[in-house]
Short mmCIF file of C-alpha atoms (C1' of nucleotides) in Angstrom, two decimals:
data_model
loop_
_atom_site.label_atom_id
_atom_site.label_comp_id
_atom_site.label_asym_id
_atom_site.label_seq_id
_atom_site.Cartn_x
_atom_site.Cartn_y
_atom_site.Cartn_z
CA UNK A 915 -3.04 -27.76 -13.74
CA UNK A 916 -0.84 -26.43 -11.03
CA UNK A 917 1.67 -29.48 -10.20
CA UNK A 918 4.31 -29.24 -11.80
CA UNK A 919 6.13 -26.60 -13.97
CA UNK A 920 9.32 -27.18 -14.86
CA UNK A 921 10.62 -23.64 -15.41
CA UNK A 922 14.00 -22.80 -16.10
CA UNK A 923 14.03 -19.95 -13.71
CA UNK A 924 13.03 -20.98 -10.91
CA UNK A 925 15.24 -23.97 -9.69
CA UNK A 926 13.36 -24.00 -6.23
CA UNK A 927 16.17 -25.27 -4.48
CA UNK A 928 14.75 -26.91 -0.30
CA UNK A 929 15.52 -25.16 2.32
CA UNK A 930 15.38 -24.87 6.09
CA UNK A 931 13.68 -21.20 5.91
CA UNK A 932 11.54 -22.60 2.97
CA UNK A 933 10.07 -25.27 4.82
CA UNK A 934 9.12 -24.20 8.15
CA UNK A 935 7.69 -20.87 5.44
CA UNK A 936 5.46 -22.86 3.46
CA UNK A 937 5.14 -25.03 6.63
CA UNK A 938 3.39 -22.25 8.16
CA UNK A 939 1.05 -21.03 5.15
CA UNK A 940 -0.18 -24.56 5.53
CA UNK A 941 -1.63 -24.30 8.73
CA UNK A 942 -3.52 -21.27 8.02
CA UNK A 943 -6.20 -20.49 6.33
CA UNK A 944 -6.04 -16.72 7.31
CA UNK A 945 -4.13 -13.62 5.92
CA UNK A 946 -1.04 -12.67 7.17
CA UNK A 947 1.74 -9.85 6.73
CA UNK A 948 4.78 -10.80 5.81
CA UNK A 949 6.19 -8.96 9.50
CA UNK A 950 3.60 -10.91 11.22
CA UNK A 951 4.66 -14.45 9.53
CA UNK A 952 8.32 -13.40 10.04
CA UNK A 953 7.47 -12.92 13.93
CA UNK A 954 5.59 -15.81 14.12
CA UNK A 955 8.75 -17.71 12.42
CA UNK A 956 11.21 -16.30 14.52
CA UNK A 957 8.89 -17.18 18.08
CA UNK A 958 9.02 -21.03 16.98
CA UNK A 959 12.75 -20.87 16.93
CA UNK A 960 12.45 -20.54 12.73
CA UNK A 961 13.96 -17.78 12.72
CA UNK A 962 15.17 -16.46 9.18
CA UNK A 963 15.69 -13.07 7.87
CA UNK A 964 12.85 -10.68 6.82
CA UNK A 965 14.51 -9.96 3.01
CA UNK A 966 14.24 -14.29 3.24
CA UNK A 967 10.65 -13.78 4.12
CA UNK A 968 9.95 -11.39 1.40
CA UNK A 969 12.01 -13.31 -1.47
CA UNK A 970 10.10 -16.29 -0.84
CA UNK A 971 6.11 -14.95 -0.24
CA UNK A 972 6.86 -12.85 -3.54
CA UNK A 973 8.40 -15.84 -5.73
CA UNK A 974 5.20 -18.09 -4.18
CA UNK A 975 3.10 -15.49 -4.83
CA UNK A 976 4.45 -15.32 -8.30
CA UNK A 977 4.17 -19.12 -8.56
CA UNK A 978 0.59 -18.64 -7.72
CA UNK A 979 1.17 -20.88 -4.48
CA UNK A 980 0.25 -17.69 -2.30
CA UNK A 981 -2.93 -15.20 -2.61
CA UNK A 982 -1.29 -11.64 -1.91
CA UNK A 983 -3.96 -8.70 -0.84
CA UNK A 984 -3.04 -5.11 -0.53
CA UNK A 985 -4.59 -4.38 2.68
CA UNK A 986 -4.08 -0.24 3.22
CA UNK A 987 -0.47 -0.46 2.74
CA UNK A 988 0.84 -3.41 3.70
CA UNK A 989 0.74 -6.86 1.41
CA UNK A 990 -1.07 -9.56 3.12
CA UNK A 991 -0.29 -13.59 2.12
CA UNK A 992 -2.32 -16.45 2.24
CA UNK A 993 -1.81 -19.90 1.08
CA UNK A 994 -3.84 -20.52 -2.16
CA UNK A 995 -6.89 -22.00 -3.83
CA UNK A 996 -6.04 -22.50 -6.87
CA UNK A 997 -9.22 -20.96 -8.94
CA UNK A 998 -10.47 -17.27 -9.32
CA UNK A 999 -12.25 -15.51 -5.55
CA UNK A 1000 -12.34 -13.16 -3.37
CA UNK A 1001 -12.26 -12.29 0.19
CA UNK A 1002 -14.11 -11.92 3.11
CA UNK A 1003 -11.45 -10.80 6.02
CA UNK A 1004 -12.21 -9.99 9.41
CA UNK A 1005 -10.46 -6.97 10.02
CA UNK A 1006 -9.74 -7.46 13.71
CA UNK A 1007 -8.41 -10.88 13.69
CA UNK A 1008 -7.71 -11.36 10.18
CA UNK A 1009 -10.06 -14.76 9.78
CA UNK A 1010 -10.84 -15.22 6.04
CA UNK A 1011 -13.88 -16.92 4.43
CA UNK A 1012 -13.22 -17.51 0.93
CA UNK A 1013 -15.88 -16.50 -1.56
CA UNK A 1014 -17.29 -17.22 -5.04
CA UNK A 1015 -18.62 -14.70 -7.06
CA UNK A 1016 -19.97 -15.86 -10.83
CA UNK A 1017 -22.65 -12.55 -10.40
CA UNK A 1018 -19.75 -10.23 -9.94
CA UNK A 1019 -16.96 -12.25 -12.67
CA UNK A 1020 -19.98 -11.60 -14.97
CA UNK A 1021 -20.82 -7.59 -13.70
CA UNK A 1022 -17.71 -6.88 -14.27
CA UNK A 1023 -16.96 -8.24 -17.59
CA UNK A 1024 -20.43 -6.19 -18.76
CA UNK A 1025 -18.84 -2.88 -17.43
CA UNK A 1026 -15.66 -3.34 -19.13
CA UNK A 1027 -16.30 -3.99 -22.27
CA UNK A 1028 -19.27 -1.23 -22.25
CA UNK A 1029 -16.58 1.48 -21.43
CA UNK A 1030 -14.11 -0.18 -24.33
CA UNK A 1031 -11.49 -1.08 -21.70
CA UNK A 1032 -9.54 -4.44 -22.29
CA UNK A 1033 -7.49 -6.46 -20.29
CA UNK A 1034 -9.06 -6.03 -16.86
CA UNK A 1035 -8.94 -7.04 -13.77
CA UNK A 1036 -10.78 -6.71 -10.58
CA UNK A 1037 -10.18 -6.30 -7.05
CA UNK A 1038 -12.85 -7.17 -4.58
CA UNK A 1039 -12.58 -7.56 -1.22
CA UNK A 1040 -14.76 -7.11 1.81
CA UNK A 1041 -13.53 -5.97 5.00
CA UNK A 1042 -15.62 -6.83 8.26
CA UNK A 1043 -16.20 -7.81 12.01
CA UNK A 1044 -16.34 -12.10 12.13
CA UNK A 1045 -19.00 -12.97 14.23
CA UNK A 1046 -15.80 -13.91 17.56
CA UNK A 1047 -14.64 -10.50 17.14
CA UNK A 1048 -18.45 -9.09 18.00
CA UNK A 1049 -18.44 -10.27 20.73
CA UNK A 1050 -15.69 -9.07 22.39
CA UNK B 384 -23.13 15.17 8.63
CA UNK B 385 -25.28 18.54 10.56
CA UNK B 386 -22.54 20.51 12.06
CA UNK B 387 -23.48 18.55 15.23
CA UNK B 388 -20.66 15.87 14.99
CA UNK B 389 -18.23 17.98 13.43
CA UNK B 390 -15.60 18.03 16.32
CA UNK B 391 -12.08 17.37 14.30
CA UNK B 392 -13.24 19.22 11.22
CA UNK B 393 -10.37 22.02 10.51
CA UNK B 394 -11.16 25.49 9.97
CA UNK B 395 -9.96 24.84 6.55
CA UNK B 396 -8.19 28.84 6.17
CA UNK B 397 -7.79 29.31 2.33
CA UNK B 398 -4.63 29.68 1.49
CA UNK B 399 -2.22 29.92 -1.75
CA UNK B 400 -1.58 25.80 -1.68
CA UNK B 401 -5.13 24.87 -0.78
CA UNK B 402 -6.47 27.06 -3.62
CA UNK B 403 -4.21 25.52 -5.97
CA UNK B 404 -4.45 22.06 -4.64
CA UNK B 405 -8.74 22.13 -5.20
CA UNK B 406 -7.99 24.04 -8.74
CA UNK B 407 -5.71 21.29 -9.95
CA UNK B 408 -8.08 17.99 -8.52
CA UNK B 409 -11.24 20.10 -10.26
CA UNK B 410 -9.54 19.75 -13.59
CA UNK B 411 -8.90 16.16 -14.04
CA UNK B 412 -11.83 13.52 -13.43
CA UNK B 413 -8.65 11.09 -12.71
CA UNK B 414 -6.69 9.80 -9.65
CA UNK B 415 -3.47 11.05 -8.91
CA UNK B 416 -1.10 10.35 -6.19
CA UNK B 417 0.21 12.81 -3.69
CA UNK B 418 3.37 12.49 -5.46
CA UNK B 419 2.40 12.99 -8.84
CA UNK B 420 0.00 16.09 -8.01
CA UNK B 421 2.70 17.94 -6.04
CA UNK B 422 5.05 17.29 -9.34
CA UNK B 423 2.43 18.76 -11.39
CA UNK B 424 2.24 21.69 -9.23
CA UNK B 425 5.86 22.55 -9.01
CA UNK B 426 5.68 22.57 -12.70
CA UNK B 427 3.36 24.83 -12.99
CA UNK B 428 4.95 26.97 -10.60
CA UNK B 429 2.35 26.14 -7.54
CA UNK B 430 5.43 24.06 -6.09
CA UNK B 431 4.64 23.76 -1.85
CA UNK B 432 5.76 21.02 0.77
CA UNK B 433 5.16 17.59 -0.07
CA UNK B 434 3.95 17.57 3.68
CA UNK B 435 1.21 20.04 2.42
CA UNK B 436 0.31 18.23 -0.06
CA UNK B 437 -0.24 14.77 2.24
CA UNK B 438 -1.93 16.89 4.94
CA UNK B 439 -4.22 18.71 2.13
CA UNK B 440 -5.19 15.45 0.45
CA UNK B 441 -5.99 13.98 4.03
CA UNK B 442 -8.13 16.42 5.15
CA UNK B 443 -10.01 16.58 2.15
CA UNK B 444 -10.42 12.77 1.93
CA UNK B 445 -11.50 13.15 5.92
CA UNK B 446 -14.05 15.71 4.97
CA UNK B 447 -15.71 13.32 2.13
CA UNK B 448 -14.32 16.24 -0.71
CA UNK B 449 -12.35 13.58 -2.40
CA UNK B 450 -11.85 9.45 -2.87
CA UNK B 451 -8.77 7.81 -2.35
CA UNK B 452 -7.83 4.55 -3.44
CA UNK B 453 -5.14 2.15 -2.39
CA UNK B 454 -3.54 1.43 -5.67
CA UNK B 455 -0.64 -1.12 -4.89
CA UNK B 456 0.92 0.10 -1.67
CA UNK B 457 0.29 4.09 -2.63
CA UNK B 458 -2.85 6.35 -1.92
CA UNK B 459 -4.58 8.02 -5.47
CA UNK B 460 -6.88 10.90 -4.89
CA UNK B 461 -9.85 12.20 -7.51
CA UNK B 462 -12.01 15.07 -6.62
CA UNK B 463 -15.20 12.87 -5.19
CA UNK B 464 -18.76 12.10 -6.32
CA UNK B 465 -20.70 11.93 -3.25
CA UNK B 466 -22.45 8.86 -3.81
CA UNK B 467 -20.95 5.46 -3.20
CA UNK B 468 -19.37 3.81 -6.68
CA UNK B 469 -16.54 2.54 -7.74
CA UNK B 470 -13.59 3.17 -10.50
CA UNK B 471 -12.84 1.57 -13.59
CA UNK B 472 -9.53 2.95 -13.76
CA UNK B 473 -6.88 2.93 -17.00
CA UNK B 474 -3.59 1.40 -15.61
CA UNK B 475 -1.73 3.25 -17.86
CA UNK B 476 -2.69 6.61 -17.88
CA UNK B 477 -5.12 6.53 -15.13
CA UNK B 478 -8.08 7.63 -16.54
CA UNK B 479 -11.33 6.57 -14.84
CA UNK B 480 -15.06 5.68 -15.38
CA UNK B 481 -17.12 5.74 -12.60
CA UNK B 482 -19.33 3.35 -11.93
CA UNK B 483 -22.66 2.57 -9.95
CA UNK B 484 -23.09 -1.46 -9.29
CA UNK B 485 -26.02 -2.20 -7.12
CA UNK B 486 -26.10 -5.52 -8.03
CA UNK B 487 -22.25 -5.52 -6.31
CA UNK B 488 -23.96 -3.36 -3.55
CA UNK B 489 -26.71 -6.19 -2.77
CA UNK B 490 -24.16 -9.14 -3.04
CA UNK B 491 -22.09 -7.79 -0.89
CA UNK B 492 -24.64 -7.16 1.80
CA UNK B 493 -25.90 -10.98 1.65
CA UNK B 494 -22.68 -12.36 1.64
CA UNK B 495 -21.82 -10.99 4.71
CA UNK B 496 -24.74 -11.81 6.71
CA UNK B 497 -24.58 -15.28 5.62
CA UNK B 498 -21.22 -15.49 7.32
CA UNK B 499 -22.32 -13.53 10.12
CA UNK B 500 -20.47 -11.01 9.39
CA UNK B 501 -21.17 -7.08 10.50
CA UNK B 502 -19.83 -3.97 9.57
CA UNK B 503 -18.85 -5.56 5.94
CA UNK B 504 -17.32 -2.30 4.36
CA UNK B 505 -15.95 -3.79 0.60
CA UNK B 506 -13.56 -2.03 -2.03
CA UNK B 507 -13.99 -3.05 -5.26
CA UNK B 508 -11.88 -1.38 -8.20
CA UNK B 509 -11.30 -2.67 -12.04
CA UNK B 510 -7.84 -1.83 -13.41
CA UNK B 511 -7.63 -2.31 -17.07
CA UNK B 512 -6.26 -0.52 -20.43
CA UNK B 513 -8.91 2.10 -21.35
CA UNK B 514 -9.44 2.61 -25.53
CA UNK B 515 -7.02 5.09 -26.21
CA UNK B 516 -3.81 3.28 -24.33
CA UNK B 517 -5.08 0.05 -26.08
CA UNK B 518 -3.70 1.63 -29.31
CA UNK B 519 -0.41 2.45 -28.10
"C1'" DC C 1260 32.38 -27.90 -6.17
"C1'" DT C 1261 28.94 -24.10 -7.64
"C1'" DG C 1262 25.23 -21.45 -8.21
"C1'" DG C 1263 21.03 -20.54 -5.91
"C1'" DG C 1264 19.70 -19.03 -1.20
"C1'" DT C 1265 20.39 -16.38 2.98
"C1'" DG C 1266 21.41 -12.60 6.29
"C1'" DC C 1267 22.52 -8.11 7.26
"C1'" DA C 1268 22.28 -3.56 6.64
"C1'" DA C 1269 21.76 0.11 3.77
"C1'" DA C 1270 18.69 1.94 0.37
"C1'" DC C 1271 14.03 3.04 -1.30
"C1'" DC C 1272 9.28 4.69 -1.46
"C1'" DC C 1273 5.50 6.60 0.37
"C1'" DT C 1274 3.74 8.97 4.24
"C1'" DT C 1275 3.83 11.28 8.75
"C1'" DT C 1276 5.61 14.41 12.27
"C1'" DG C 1277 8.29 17.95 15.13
"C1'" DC C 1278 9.18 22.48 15.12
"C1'" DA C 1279 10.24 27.08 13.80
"C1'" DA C 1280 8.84 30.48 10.45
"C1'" DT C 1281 4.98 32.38 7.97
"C1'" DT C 1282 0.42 34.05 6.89
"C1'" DC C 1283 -4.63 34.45 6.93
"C1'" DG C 1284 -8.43 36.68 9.06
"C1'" DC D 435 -1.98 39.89 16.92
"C1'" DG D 436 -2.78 34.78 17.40
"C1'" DA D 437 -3.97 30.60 15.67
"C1'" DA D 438 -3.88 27.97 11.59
"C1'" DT D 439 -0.79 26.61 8.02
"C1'" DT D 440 3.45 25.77 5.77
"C1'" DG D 441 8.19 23.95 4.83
"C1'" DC D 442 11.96 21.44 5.80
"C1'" DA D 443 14.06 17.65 7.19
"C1'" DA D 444 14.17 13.89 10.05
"C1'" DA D 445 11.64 9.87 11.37
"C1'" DG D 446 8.73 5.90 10.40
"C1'" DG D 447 6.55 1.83 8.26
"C1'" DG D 448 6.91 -1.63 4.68
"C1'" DT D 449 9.60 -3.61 1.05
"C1'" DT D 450 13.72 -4.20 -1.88
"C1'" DT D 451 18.62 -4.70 -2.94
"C1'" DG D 452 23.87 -5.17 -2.86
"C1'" DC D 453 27.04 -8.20 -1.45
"C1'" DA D 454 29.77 -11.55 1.06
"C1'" DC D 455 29.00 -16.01 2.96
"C1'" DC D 456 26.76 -20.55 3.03
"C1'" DC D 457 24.72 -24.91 1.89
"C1'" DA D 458 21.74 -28.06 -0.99
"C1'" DG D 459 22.35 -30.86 -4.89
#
DNA sequence: CTGGGTGCAAACCCTTTGCAATTCG
DNA sequence: CGAATTGCAAAGGGTTTGCACCCAG
């Protein structure tokens, strides 16, 4: 159920910089800054300003069109699946492998409600070398 | 961790801000940020540098004395448990359980090697609204 | 046409750093 | 006394915002 949602405040409108944005996320499968798509953008002669970039990843992301990570700092983007997983990022060259986790949905659902806490949510993401990067 | 690898570790000279700084974190059981500790110590009349407070908090995260968590783009220290856990923190008034998951600890590590992945560090963290802020 | 979208630059937040003044040992 | 430590303020990343201009519908 992610087609179409015809919401009042977000018109949506086409646009050059929207395009060759979402154009990009397509292509991917990996994580990627919004400075590092913005480069990337501006190198294929897309070029568009970086407030652009950041209006539009954080409306996607709000869309849930876009997976956002908070990698020490700095928000990370990645086109979207739509259901419920987590992460397994290579930290050098930023490949992704996306994971299920039913065993850790479930963990943390125990722990939660044992402490009395409501209305949580869980981050989870693993951080490694991809088995290219090892070699190098 | 025998003093034969300690090459960066600081002196650590005990001074007026570092003794307050340890005092404060050995009160509360709950992450902080930089900011918010050196507001609570200029209340109190302990104000020093916010620089002091960054360097402080680093060097004590460095030297395994506290944990630090990425919490949306800013660090939040606790005074530190030795063993590896992680937080089930209250979003609200950041109150936190900590919490053992070997189950997380053993997923994690087959995950990873599935994918051929090494090195596989993972952060996992539960935000949620803990009893008392459930009221509210 | 008209309002959403864009670009630019300034503003913001958190964090780090250069450097002179201070203080512990 | 001398090195470690501090404070201030400026500098640095990443991200957001104000505002005039522009273009898709």
């Amino acid at each position: 159920m992610s087609a179409t949602e015809q919401r009042s405040a977000a018109p949506q409108r086409s646009t050059r910089q929207r395009r060759a944005l979402a154009a990009l996320l397509n292509e991917s499968d990996d994580f990627h800054s919004a400075q590092e798509i913005h480069e990337i953008l501006r190198e294929r002669g897309e070029a568009m300003g970086i407030a652009t970039v950041y209006r539009t990843l954080s409306s996607m992301a709000e869309a849930g069109d876009v997976d956002v990570l908070n990698h020490s700092g700095e928000a990370i983007y990645r086109r979207c699946s739509t259901e419920h997983h987590h992460h397994l990022v290579c930290r050098q060259c930023g490949r992704t492998v996306e994971i299920a986790g039913p065993a850790v949905e479930r963990w943390t659902q125990s722990v939660s409600r044992e402490h009395g806490f409501t209305d949580v949510s869980h981050s989870l993401e693993l951080f490694g070398l991809c088995p290219v990067c090892q070699q190098a």
